[in-house]
XYZ file of C-alpha atoms in Angstrom:
732
model
C -130.078 -64.623 33.705
C -133.203 -63.984 35.546
C -133.330 -61.321 37.985
C -136.143 -60.668 40.354
C -135.719 -57.511 42.869
C -136.817 -58.509 46.190
C -137.712 -54.707 47.384
C -141.482 -55.146 48.307
C -143.809 -57.063 50.480
C -141.053 -56.470 53.354
C -142.337 -55.819 57.343
C -140.088 -55.322 60.188
C -140.355 -56.067 64.088
C -137.785 -55.439 67.322
C -136.546 -59.460 68.225
C -134.797 -58.166 71.036
C -132.998 -55.944 73.009
C -134.054 -52.982 74.955
C -137.283 -51.674 72.629
C -139.432 -49.047 74.273
C -143.055 -50.470 74.969
C -144.726 -48.293 72.236
C -142.284 -50.422 69.410
C -142.143 -53.906 70.845
C -143.779 -56.214 68.902
C -145.343 -53.615 66.579
C -145.018 -54.715 62.845
C -144.599 -52.104 60.545
C -144.060 -51.871 56.714
C -140.236 -52.150 55.855
C -138.584 -50.375 52.824
C -135.690 -51.937 50.694
C -133.443 -50.642 50.731
C -133.842 -48.848 54.214
C -132.912 -49.232 57.560
C -134.956 -50.019 60.873
C -134.595 -45.847 61.703
C -136.348 -45.008 58.825
C -138.863 -47.651 58.699
C -139.655 -46.584 62.582
C -139.479 -43.161 61.117
C -141.771 -43.620 58.201
C -144.561 -44.961 60.705
C -144.444 -42.610 63.291
C -142.721 -44.666 65.895
C -139.744 -42.373 66.589
C -138.883 -38.679 66.016
C -136.594 -37.394 63.557
C -133.236 -37.810 64.773
C -131.361 -35.094 63.127
C -133.770 -32.506 65.302
C -133.136 -30.824 68.262
C -132.488 -33.593 71.060
C -134.204 -36.243 69.599
C -130.488 -37.998 68.992
C -130.672 -38.777 72.804
C -133.640 -40.348 72.478
C -132.826 -43.235 70.301
C -129.792 -44.741 72.464
C -131.663 -47.755 73.010
C -131.548 -48.577 69.627
C -127.602 -49.638 69.900
C -128.378 -52.823 71.276
C -131.730 -53.357 69.945
C -132.299 -56.406 67.547
C -134.287 -56.769 64.362
C -136.168 -59.039 62.352
C -137.005 -58.411 58.602
C -139.761 -60.904 56.895
C -141.579 -61.301 53.471
C -143.382 -64.490 51.835
C -141.256 -65.614 48.755
C -142.456 -68.248 46.458
C -139.607 -69.773 44.432
C -140.673 -71.970 42.021
C -138.831 -75.089 41.884
C -135.687 -75.542 39.559
C -135.101 -77.128 36.630
C -132.161 -79.698 36.519
C -129.607 -77.327 35.096
C -130.745 -74.216 36.780
C -129.157 -71.959 39.705
C -131.505 -70.270 42.155
C -129.109 -67.712 43.878
C -130.547 -65.145 46.584
C -128.446 -61.885 46.651
C -127.850 -59.384 48.646
C -125.555 -56.153 47.649
C -125.651 -55.011 51.473
C -126.619 -56.076 54.795
C -126.330 -53.664 57.727
C -124.388 -55.940 59.594
C -124.644 -58.729 61.715
C -127.416 -60.802 60.139
C -128.696 -64.537 60.048
C -130.712 -65.028 56.822
C -133.389 -68.198 56.722
C -135.868 -69.350 54.126
C -138.609 -71.683 55.241
C -136.912 -71.617 58.684
C -133.419 -72.937 57.080
C -130.759 -70.950 57.855
C -128.759 -69.993 54.678
C -125.940 -67.867 55.960
C -124.673 -65.464 58.210
C -122.813 -61.866 57.772
C -120.850 -59.628 59.413
C -119.550 -57.153 57.069
C -121.425 -53.957 55.955
C -119.152 -53.000 53.023
C -119.382 -55.997 50.709
C -122.202 -58.081 49.271
C -123.415 -61.768 49.519
C -124.814 -64.864 47.301
C -126.367 -67.827 48.374
C -127.421 -70.567 46.612
C -130.830 -71.925 47.779
C -131.881 -74.172 44.779
C -132.715 -77.048 47.208
C -135.188 -74.711 49.144
C -136.965 -73.844 45.934
C -140.545 -75.879 46.462
C -142.913 -73.612 44.675
C -144.835 -72.558 47.624
C -145.507 -69.769 49.542
C -142.463 -69.554 52.618
C -140.869 -66.806 54.559
C -137.577 -65.156 53.793
C -136.136 -63.561 57.155
C -133.238 -61.215 57.948
C -132.590 -61.028 61.356
C -130.145 -58.330 62.600
C -128.091 -58.673 65.813
C -126.661 -55.460 67.428
C -123.480 -54.906 65.493
C -122.492 -53.023 68.837
C -122.319 -55.951 70.969
C -121.309 -57.873 68.174
C -118.062 -55.662 68.474
C -117.941 -56.019 72.344
C -118.241 -59.857 72.247
C -114.943 -59.607 69.929
C -113.010 -57.352 72.499
C -113.696 -60.228 74.896
C -112.227 -62.587 72.274
C -109.250 -61.685 71.167
C -108.798 -58.344 73.634
C -109.192 -54.532 72.787
C -107.608 -52.320 70.193
C -107.526 -48.837 70.642
C -108.665 -45.878 68.806
C -110.194 -42.174 68.544
C -113.366 -43.218 70.076
C -115.026 -44.883 73.360
C -117.286 -47.631 71.270
C -115.429 -50.783 69.662
C -116.060 -49.877 66.259
C -113.182 -51.704 65.225
C -113.957 -55.129 65.719
C -116.856 -54.957 63.304
C -117.063 -54.089 59.757
C -119.582 -51.389 59.474
C -119.401 -47.404 58.594
C -117.166 -46.274 61.410
C -119.451 -43.434 61.537
C -122.346 -45.000 62.284
C -121.114 -45.107 65.719
C -121.012 -41.028 66.170
C -117.772 -38.699 65.134
C -116.994 -35.336 65.983
C -119.284 -33.995 63.409
C -122.064 -37.078 63.317
C -124.671 -38.624 65.202
C -124.444 -41.904 67.074
C -127.267 -43.702 65.589
C -125.760 -47.451 64.647
C -128.503 -48.415 61.852
C -129.405 -51.993 60.765
C -130.917 -53.199 57.937
C -131.450 -54.014 54.296
C -129.472 -51.439 53.047
C -128.654 -52.347 49.417
C -130.895 -53.972 46.810
C -132.043 -57.387 47.338
C -132.856 -60.072 44.597
C -133.450 -63.887 43.229
C -131.135 -64.604 40.250
C -132.281 -67.429 38.419
C -129.380 -68.455 35.945
C -128.078 -71.483 33.619
C -124.642 -72.919 32.728
C -122.374 -69.387 33.739
C -123.105 -65.995 35.224
C -120.444 -62.955 34.783
C -119.483 -63.051 38.323
C -116.993 -60.181 37.413
C -115.724 -57.493 34.884
C -112.901 -55.215 35.116
C -111.616 -53.017 32.396
C -107.870 -51.966 32.817
C -106.776 -48.795 30.597
C -103.069 -48.374 29.607
C -102.075 -45.856 27.137
C -99.021 -46.035 24.739
C -100.335 -44.079 22.178
C -102.909 -46.356 21.512
C -105.485 -47.163 24.394
C -105.826 -50.549 25.562
C -108.561 -51.711 27.244
C -107.630 -55.194 28.676
C -111.399 -56.311 30.004
C -110.566 -58.973 32.851
C -113.706 -61.231 32.516
C -114.473 -63.703 35.724
C -117.160 -66.428 35.147
C -119.108 -68.528 37.710
C -120.375 -72.108 36.111
C -123.388 -73.154 37.763
C -121.403 -76.900 38.560
C -125.072 -78.400 37.216
C -123.751 -79.261 33.366
C -120.393 -80.092 31.957
C -118.320 -77.242 31.554
C -118.168 -76.149 28.191
C -116.428 -73.176 26.049
C -117.726 -69.812 26.633
C -117.626 -66.761 24.326
C -117.078 -63.668 25.753
C -117.972 -60.286 23.629
C -116.574 -56.893 24.599
C -118.207 -53.844 22.605
C -116.232 -50.759 23.173
C -117.712 -47.956 21.129
C -117.853 -49.200 17.615
C -115.481 -52.252 17.856
C -116.205 -55.544 19.213
C -113.891 -58.498 20.120
C -114.279 -61.854 20.910
C -112.758 -64.057 23.078
C -113.337 -67.644 24.896
C -113.270 -68.721 28.014
C -112.083 -72.012 28.074
C -113.811 -75.288 29.078
C -111.620 -75.913 32.181
C -111.041 -72.072 32.922
C -113.327 -69.841 34.613
C -111.665 -66.469 32.842
C -110.440 -64.672 30.313
C -109.039 -61.167 29.354
C -110.195 -59.551 25.972
C -108.238 -56.684 24.651
C -109.847 -54.066 22.491
C -107.512 -51.063 20.869
C -108.601 -47.768 20.755
C -105.741 -46.121 18.041
C -106.710 -42.472 18.701
C -108.319 -42.331 22.142
C -110.183 -39.177 23.405
C -108.744 -38.779 26.552
C -110.520 -38.023 29.975
C -109.205 -35.026 32.083
C -109.650 -33.702 35.385
C -112.087 -30.812 35.716
C -110.499 -27.978 34.701
C -107.487 -30.068 32.526
C -109.712 -31.098 29.548
C -112.933 -32.789 28.617
C -114.691 -36.070 30.176
C -115.194 -38.160 26.985
C -116.810 -41.808 28.318
C -117.025 -44.828 26.316
C -119.447 -47.338 26.198
C -118.378 -50.746 27.402
C -120.450 -53.892 27.196
C -119.624 -57.039 27.628
C -121.881 -60.337 26.764
C -121.636 -63.598 28.003
C -122.947 -66.168 25.019
C -126.579 -64.669 25.820
C -126.242 -66.012 29.267
C -125.348 -62.810 31.096
C -124.056 -59.284 30.192
C -122.875 -56.067 31.654
C -122.496 -52.613 30.738
C -120.382 -49.235 31.987
C -119.144 -46.224 30.376
C -115.464 -45.747 30.873
C -112.896 -43.443 30.197
C -109.188 -43.355 28.796
C -106.604 -41.982 30.942
C -103.275 -43.152 32.377
C -102.656 -42.262 36.293
C -99.468 -42.280 38.171
C -98.187 -41.075 41.955
C -95.274 -39.176 42.014
C -93.315 -40.073 45.347
C -89.444 -39.803 44.686
C -86.671 -38.379 47.050
C -85.578 -34.902 46.058
C -83.654 -31.796 48.268
C -86.559 -31.429 50.468
C -88.089 -34.772 51.152
C -90.560 -37.085 49.106
C -92.824 -35.503 46.566
C -96.706 -36.701 46.621
C -97.855 -35.615 43.167
C -100.751 -36.917 40.990
C -99.985 -37.207 37.592
C -102.871 -37.916 34.763
C -101.962 -38.287 31.058
C -98.455 -37.443 32.163
C -99.977 -33.834 33.091
C -98.892 -33.078 37.061
C -101.961 -31.789 38.498
C -102.134 -29.793 41.376
C -105.068 -31.350 43.678
C -108.040 -29.071 44.623
C -109.812 -31.206 46.806
C -111.883 -31.572 49.837
C -112.646 -34.792 51.740
C -115.779 -36.468 51.476
C -118.238 -38.037 54.212
C -121.358 -39.942 53.470
C -123.929 -37.607 52.568
C -126.766 -38.339 54.901
C -126.102 -41.098 57.851
C -128.984 -42.343 57.129
C -127.422 -43.643 53.691
C -130.560 -45.147 52.164
C -131.941 -41.861 51.902
C -129.026 -40.531 49.781
C -130.041 -40.723 45.823
C -128.152 -39.919 42.841
C -130.088 -36.848 42.337
C -128.961 -35.648 45.470
C -125.325 -36.519 44.869
C -125.718 -34.776 41.652
C -126.546 -31.198 43.638
C -123.913 -31.933 45.778
C -120.967 -32.545 43.178
C -121.891 -29.952 41.075
C -121.485 -27.743 44.086
C -117.585 -29.285 44.050
C -117.282 -28.421 40.628
C -119.018 -25.093 40.968
C -116.423 -24.592 44.067
C -113.509 -25.263 41.296
C -112.567 -28.665 42.917
C -110.728 -31.549 40.918
C -110.817 -33.974 43.566
C -112.597 -35.609 46.608
C -111.467 -37.855 48.935
C -113.757 -40.592 50.251
C -112.536 -40.730 53.702
C -112.352 -43.967 55.636
C -114.324 -44.026 58.198
C -117.723 -44.120 55.521
C -118.460 -46.234 52.845
C -117.498 -47.138 49.556
C -119.918 -44.925 47.511
C -122.675 -45.908 45.490
C -121.730 -46.769 41.601
C -124.075 -43.394 41.319
C -121.379 -41.333 43.038
C -118.440 -42.533 40.966
C -120.359 -42.159 37.818
C -121.180 -38.808 38.267
C -117.735 -38.031 39.051
C -116.744 -39.499 35.839
C -118.940 -37.265 34.255
C -117.902 -33.794 35.988
C -113.786 -34.718 35.977
C -114.155 -35.025 39.619
C -110.897 -37.342 40.657
C -111.761 -39.523 43.428
C -109.060 -40.552 46.242
C -110.731 -43.844 47.635
C -109.766 -45.116 51.147
C -110.254 -47.973 52.255
C -112.511 -47.885 55.334
C -110.523 -48.072 58.298
C -109.684 -44.670 60.333
C -108.369 -43.457 63.198
C -108.293 -46.886 65.125
C -105.967 -49.964 65.773
C -107.914 -52.854 63.586
C -107.191 -56.496 64.365
C -105.657 -58.909 61.592
C -107.103 -62.024 63.599
C -109.479 -64.409 61.565
C -112.319 -63.909 60.826
C -111.198 -59.932 60.478
C -108.503 -60.499 57.701
C -110.687 -62.616 55.527
C -113.220 -59.938 55.765
C -111.000 -57.220 54.943
C -109.831 -59.199 52.114
C -113.120 -60.094 50.688
C -114.745 -56.447 50.803
C -111.191 -55.131 49.415
C -111.270 -57.659 46.440
C -115.157 -57.009 45.842
C -114.712 -52.876 45.933
C -111.358 -52.849 43.728
C -113.066 -55.172 40.982
C -116.522 -53.023 41.302
C -114.757 -49.403 40.927
C -112.128 -50.403 38.473
C -113.832 -49.119 35.343
C -114.173 -45.450 36.591
C -111.624 -43.257 35.315
C -112.441 -40.741 38.054
C -110.639 -43.177 40.597
C -107.171 -42.014 40.733
C -105.973 -43.572 44.076
C -106.442 -45.928 46.438
C -105.108 -45.242 50.079
C -104.743 -47.792 53.231
C -106.830 -45.735 55.549
C -106.965 -42.822 57.594
C -104.373 -41.623 60.727
C -104.142 -45.426 61.758
C -100.284 -45.626 60.983
C -99.758 -41.725 62.622
C -101.949 -43.384 65.442
C -99.839 -46.564 65.994
C -96.830 -43.737 65.965
C -98.141 -40.976 67.869
C -101.049 -41.816 69.860
C -99.630 -43.956 72.403
C -101.356 -47.205 70.996
C -98.156 -49.263 71.487
C -98.056 -49.424 75.112
C -101.823 -50.397 74.523
C -101.198 -52.715 72.232
C -98.412 -54.622 73.466
C -97.491 -56.218 70.723
C -101.067 -57.442 69.131
C -101.845 -56.954 65.787
C -103.084 -53.133 64.553
C -103.499 -53.510 61.190
C -99.914 -52.827 59.575
C -100.900 -56.425 57.527
C -103.772 -54.644 55.658
C -101.652 -51.510 54.581
C -98.343 -53.643 53.669
C -99.780 -56.520 52.766
C -103.137 -57.509 51.804
C -104.603 -53.912 49.949
C -101.599 -53.715 47.996
C -101.301 -57.416 46.778
C -104.790 -56.918 46.153
C -104.427 -53.697 44.039
C -101.215 -55.588 42.143
C -103.742 -58.260 41.203
C -107.105 -56.822 40.334
C -106.050 -53.375 39.552
C -102.337 -52.868 38.976
C -103.099 -49.897 36.563
C -104.215 -47.531 39.592
C -101.470 -46.071 42.334
C -101.409 -47.196 46.372
C -100.778 -45.013 49.336
C -100.248 -47.163 52.604
C -102.279 -44.244 54.552
C -102.815 -40.698 55.088
C -100.910 -39.101 56.390
C -97.856 -41.258 55.581
C -94.045 -40.778 54.451
C -93.885 -42.616 51.424
C -90.956 -44.998 51.602
C -89.988 -43.835 54.956
C -89.664 -46.627 57.991
C -92.508 -44.448 60.004
C -90.717 -45.410 63.093
C -87.725 -43.048 61.747
C -89.325 -40.609 59.329
C -92.870 -39.387 61.580
C -95.690 -40.597 58.891
C -96.998 -36.413 59.279
C -93.855 -35.336 58.403
C -94.247 -32.347 56.454
C -91.437 -32.931 54.083
C -92.644 -36.147 53.247
C -95.594 -37.253 51.508
C -99.002 -36.762 53.041
C -99.541 -34.151 55.536
C -102.378 -33.815 58.172
C -102.872 -30.156 60.121
C -104.831 -30.348 62.910
C -102.623 -28.365 65.419
C -104.200 -25.521 63.885
C -108.117 -25.516 65.073
C -107.187 -27.886 67.970
C -104.348 -26.069 69.341
C -102.795 -23.022 67.778
C -103.951 -19.733 65.492
C -104.953 -20.500 61.957
C -101.962 -18.195 60.746
C -99.812 -21.054 61.639
C -100.539 -22.639 58.845
C -97.606 -20.899 56.889
C -95.231 -22.464 59.182
C -95.018 -25.749 57.411
C -94.829 -26.233 53.403
C -96.308 -29.886 52.773
C -95.689 -31.768 49.727
C -99.525 -32.696 50.162
C -102.221 -31.242 52.942
C -104.269 -33.840 52.734
C -106.545 -32.919 55.916
C -106.797 -29.356 57.467
C -109.919 -27.683 58.214
C -111.443 -25.077 60.340
C -114.937 -25.533 62.270
C -118.022 -22.759 61.730
C -121.966 -23.569 62.534
C -124.248 -24.194 59.955
C -126.297 -21.743 58.193
C -129.092 -20.039 60.080
C -131.879 -21.427 58.012
C -130.683 -25.080 59.009
C -130.548 -23.755 63.116
C -134.338 -22.567 62.658
C -135.466 -25.808 61.028
C -133.621 -28.430 63.111
C -131.378 -27.046 66.137
C -134.057 -25.451 68.763
C -134.891 -25.121 72.433
C -137.989 -27.465 73.371
C -139.252 -24.000 75.097
C -139.252 -21.845 71.859
C -136.332 -19.570 73.835
C -133.980 -18.086 71.598
C -130.651 -20.231 70.662
C -127.373 -19.749 73.107
C -124.027 -21.523 72.367
C -124.305 -22.746 76.031
C -127.753 -24.578 75.328
C -128.166 -28.655 75.584
C -129.589 -28.880 72.063
C -126.813 -26.397 70.454
C -124.183 -28.454 72.530
C -125.737 -31.965 71.116
C -125.269 -30.421 67.682
C -121.570 -29.735 68.496
C -119.982 -33.084 68.584
C -116.033 -31.748 68.958
C -114.401 -31.726 71.791
C -114.139 -28.712 73.429
C -115.824 -26.816 70.057
C -116.882 -23.622 71.611
C -114.145 -22.779 73.192
C -111.982 -23.482 70.004
C -114.367 -21.099 68.150
C -113.719 -18.460 70.647
C -110.010 -18.938 70.803
C -109.550 -19.082 67.007
C -111.996 -15.852 66.926
C -110.624 -13.863 69.657
C -107.541 -12.336 67.653
C -109.007 -11.819 64.525
C -112.365 -10.711 64.750
C -113.234 -10.477 68.342
C -115.750 -12.843 70.224
C -119.090 -11.014 69.907
C -121.547 -11.590 73.058
C -124.594 -11.993 70.946
C -125.156 -14.965 69.699
C -126.635 -13.742 66.306
C -123.739 -11.969 65.519
C -121.217 -15.310 67.277
C -122.851 -17.182 64.536
C -121.930 -15.059 61.910
C -118.713 -14.391 63.100
C -117.463 -17.591 63.615
C -118.487 -18.734 59.701
C -116.506 -15.633 58.548
C -113.661 -17.099 60.654
C -113.890 -20.826 59.167
C -113.908 -18.838 55.676
C -110.878 -17.202 56.469
C -109.050 -19.904 57.887
C -109.159 -22.129 55.181
C -108.600 -19.491 52.545
C -105.510 -18.681 54.607
C -104.304 -22.061 54.184
C -105.280 -23.028 50.666
C -103.601 -19.814 48.771
C -100.326 -20.525 51.351
C -100.654 -24.243 49.738
C -101.013 -22.937 46.295
C -98.555 -20.107 46.225
C -95.993 -23.318 46.854
C -96.779 -25.401 43.534
C -94.864 -27.572 42.981
C -93.086 -28.476 45.982
C -96.647 -28.525 47.487
C -98.791 -30.659 45.119
C -102.537 -30.673 46.738
C -104.663 -29.728 49.624
C -107.680 -31.660 50.317
C -109.733 -29.466 53.023
C -111.782 -31.327 55.796
C -114.553 -31.316 54.634
C -117.029 -30.290 51.889
C -120.074 -31.798 53.139
C -122.199 -32.913 56.249
C -124.516 -35.644 57.098
C -127.158 -33.753 59.201
C -127.826 -30.511 61.064
C -124.192 -30.018 62.957
C -121.530 -27.082 63.852
C -118.681 -28.892 61.577
C -116.316 -28.134 59.171
C -118.146 -28.735 56.142
C -118.631 -26.184 53.298
C -122.199 -27.052 52.656
C -124.206 -27.965 55.735
C -126.815 -30.626 56.571
C -129.623 -29.097 54.513
C -127.399 -28.795 51.415
C -126.799 -24.933 52.062
C -123.899 -23.597 51.213
C -121.980 -21.915 54.047
C -119.439 -18.788 53.861
C -116.627 -21.475 53.459
C -117.818 -22.984 50.245
C -117.355 -18.910 49.055
C -114.156 -19.090 50.018
C -113.182 -22.424 48.338
C -114.167 -21.084 45.661
C -111.969 -17.817 45.538
C -109.033 -19.969 46.649
C -109.306 -22.656 44.134
C -110.472 -20.581 41.292
C -108.334 -21.166 38.204
C -106.173 -18.096 38.256
C -105.541 -17.014 41.764
C -103.658 -13.656 43.149
C -102.435 -13.754 46.017
C -99.733 -11.637 48.495
C -97.739 -14.321 50.886
C -94.681 -13.821 53.065
C -91.175 -15.197 51.988
C -87.699 -15.180 53.928
C -87.334 -11.220 52.227
C -90.716 -9.863 52.804
C -94.036 -9.869 51.086
C -94.425 -11.264 47.406
C -97.378 -11.226 45.110
C -98.000 -15.429 43.873
C -99.727 -15.213 40.542
C -101.023 -18.804 40.446
C -102.288 -19.734 37.092
C -104.017 -23.372 36.762
C -104.679 -23.117 33.193
C -103.368 -24.448 29.674
C -102.207 -20.552 28.702
C -99.656 -18.384 30.097
C -100.840 -15.452 32.180
C -99.341 -12.502 31.168
C -100.117 -8.982 31.802
C -99.424 -5.999 34.367
C -99.870 -5.845 37.713
C -101.411 -2.624 39.518
C -100.156 -2.628 43.018
C -101.701 0.404 45.256
C -100.929 1.258 49.265
C -104.473 2.698 50.206
C -105.810 4.531 53.208
C -109.495 2.662 54.594
C -111.184 5.565 52.848
C -109.494 4.627 49.199
C -106.755 7.200 49.322
C -104.322 6.099 47.571
C -100.497 6.569 48.940
C -98.074 4.762 46.964
C -98.694 2.574 43.401
C -96.510 0.472 41.101
C -97.225 -1.226 37.791
C -95.563 -4.473 37.728
C -94.714 -6.853 34.628
C -95.888 -10.973 35.152
C -95.889 -13.982 33.532
C -97.240 -17.053 34.777
C -96.463 -20.371 32.978
C -99.668 -22.561 32.299
C -100.199 -24.596 35.340
C -97.475 -22.762 36.940
C -97.066 -19.854 39.894
C -94.710 -16.373 39.269
C -93.801 -14.718 42.465
C -93.151 -11.057 41.972
C -91.331 -8.775 44.239
C -93.241 -5.806 45.940
C -91.778 -2.462 46.031
C -91.025 -1.134 49.245
C -93.144 1.847 48.765
C -96.259 -0.561 48.764
C -94.895 -3.540 50.640
C -94.108 -1.549 54.241
C -97.357 0.539 55.770
C -96.696 3.968 57.379
C -100.106 3.110 59.501
C -100.505 -0.415 59.634
C -103.985 -0.053 61.290
C -105.270 2.450 58.837
C -103.986 0.851 55.486
C -104.413 -1.687 53.014
C -102.676 -3.078 50.016
C -104.855 -3.644 46.692
C -103.366 -5.936 44.154
C -105.321 -5.987 41.073
C -104.837 -8.346 37.294
C -107.196 -8.670 34.585
C -110.424 -8.076 36.780
C -108.865 -10.087 39.490
C -108.404 -8.526 43.349
C -106.232 -9.286 46.215
C -106.351 -7.286 49.301
C -103.552 -7.424 52.238
C -104.090 -5.799 55.433
C -100.818 -5.636 58.185
C -102.788 -6.345 61.040
C -106.147 -8.181 62.452
C -109.391 -6.533 61.959
C -109.788 -6.266 65.381
C -106.896 -3.957 65.164
C -108.078 -1.937 61.965
C -109.775 1.510 61.840
C -112.715 0.358 60.137
């Protein structure tokens, strides 16, 4: 296999649409991988869309067309030689031509494309061109063709296979990029190439690595048997692809495997795995040896939802993940490493790759493998009804097959999920009436996706959606029922106070969160009034970077009963960040105190993709907000938290370690000046990976003066402080 990268020598120019005069007709150097936005930004033709009000100035780009072009010399092929032009990713609706001959069309950002250009290999200079049409206009044309499908946002983003949040979200800009966003290359090969490699791991004492190898034959020579050599660590095993076959399975056995564990549960040993196709092609990865299952059995409460790794039930300490930069091609391995290190430092053990983003890069999953960060991977459908007519169904299946295959080697990937809030939307958001019998995606969640996984990745569990009640008819048991499967808690934030997190004891909370603004330094850099006036929450520039419906109103109403609502913007900014941190900590400590009934919490969200007021713990400039510190405290391996139970306050001693936590808890009821009013010493033992609930004596549990007292609990250097009233009522 001879691979030639095609990243140099490209130019970009507009090819139609409402392009401003100073850009129309201008040819600029193009970076590949890249997008029209990043190229125009590098050429100084547009302002940074993340700054101030600049996003508003780029609405014209939604309907623009762009032409990428470069000269290419493709030497003539030998009689038995294939020549393929390969694009790992095109964003999104594209026409590719070589020497004026159209060789293909694409309409899916989430998959790669390969074109046989052997007949066009002349050895003479020729033009390789990629013309990008407006994804928005393509989506609108599909609405006209097959009818609209309802969803959460005005753009018909469900009608084109493009990153959903490219069209804007309640935390993201509406830029609608276009470009060659992943690597491009020319591949010359003979006889056969490795089309895919899927190492699937099972463990029955020994670890058995079944390496599924698919080959593509050139079709230019008589088929012959092909030797496939698999090397895992120090072992090598050779198998054969028969002359009349295109696949084989080679198994390697590790008798005493070093198991891969999630962060906080053990080490993350990785084994070097390579596949060699008879000197024709090769493939390399590092894999981990582990098992994973999802327990969704019925019990006296409802339906559990527990992730089990190597036989060990795991309380998921998670966060939802969105693309770390809206301009995707600027995301580097180094940036991802910084973000994932922040996740580990906050004691997270899982990231949920949310369905409105992308299937992340190989770098992302490799870095998660190394750190023990489990990955819950959504298929890319979010908050919309999705059509199942052709060509949509075929595109969904093609991208599912490609990405399930690509990601099957990663031990960090522990769950496939059908999508985000789509089944909930069908049942609860008035979609049924609007659809009037039209397709909406059920065939994907119940048919295409589980079938692809059963065929290509049967070692991993699948959930039909989030939220979802496993094994239940959604029309009978609500998909967001907290007693069954996964639950999204968005009444808090949208309508009710964060103290209501304690109203439910969900089996697994896969989305919940609270808003707060970015750090002050990020505001000073990126969210500024044109006239230099001090920032205020009613300013146009502030509101452009606050995408949530009635976001400021919800922030104020959420603060009022706890901290009050400061008039000064500086104080208001500080108070909203503090309230965000406290709200999320309130939820997580509640959820953890109910383990194993509640088997996990995945906060919305870890990261941001630009400077914005959002639910993130780390802002778009990579700076931790107070929420990050709250996650670090609430997700610590050992946690003390005072929680209400039917008989009154109890102390929950949460022990997410492999050893018992035994000791004597010091409990004090104090005045605000530190004077001790009552005290108690309580013996406690929390089992490994367990929670102990300790009843509190009345003399410390019941205050004499709620506005002037606090409850303090200490064990092994850890402390928890409980107040009986809110800050606004305390005599601080």
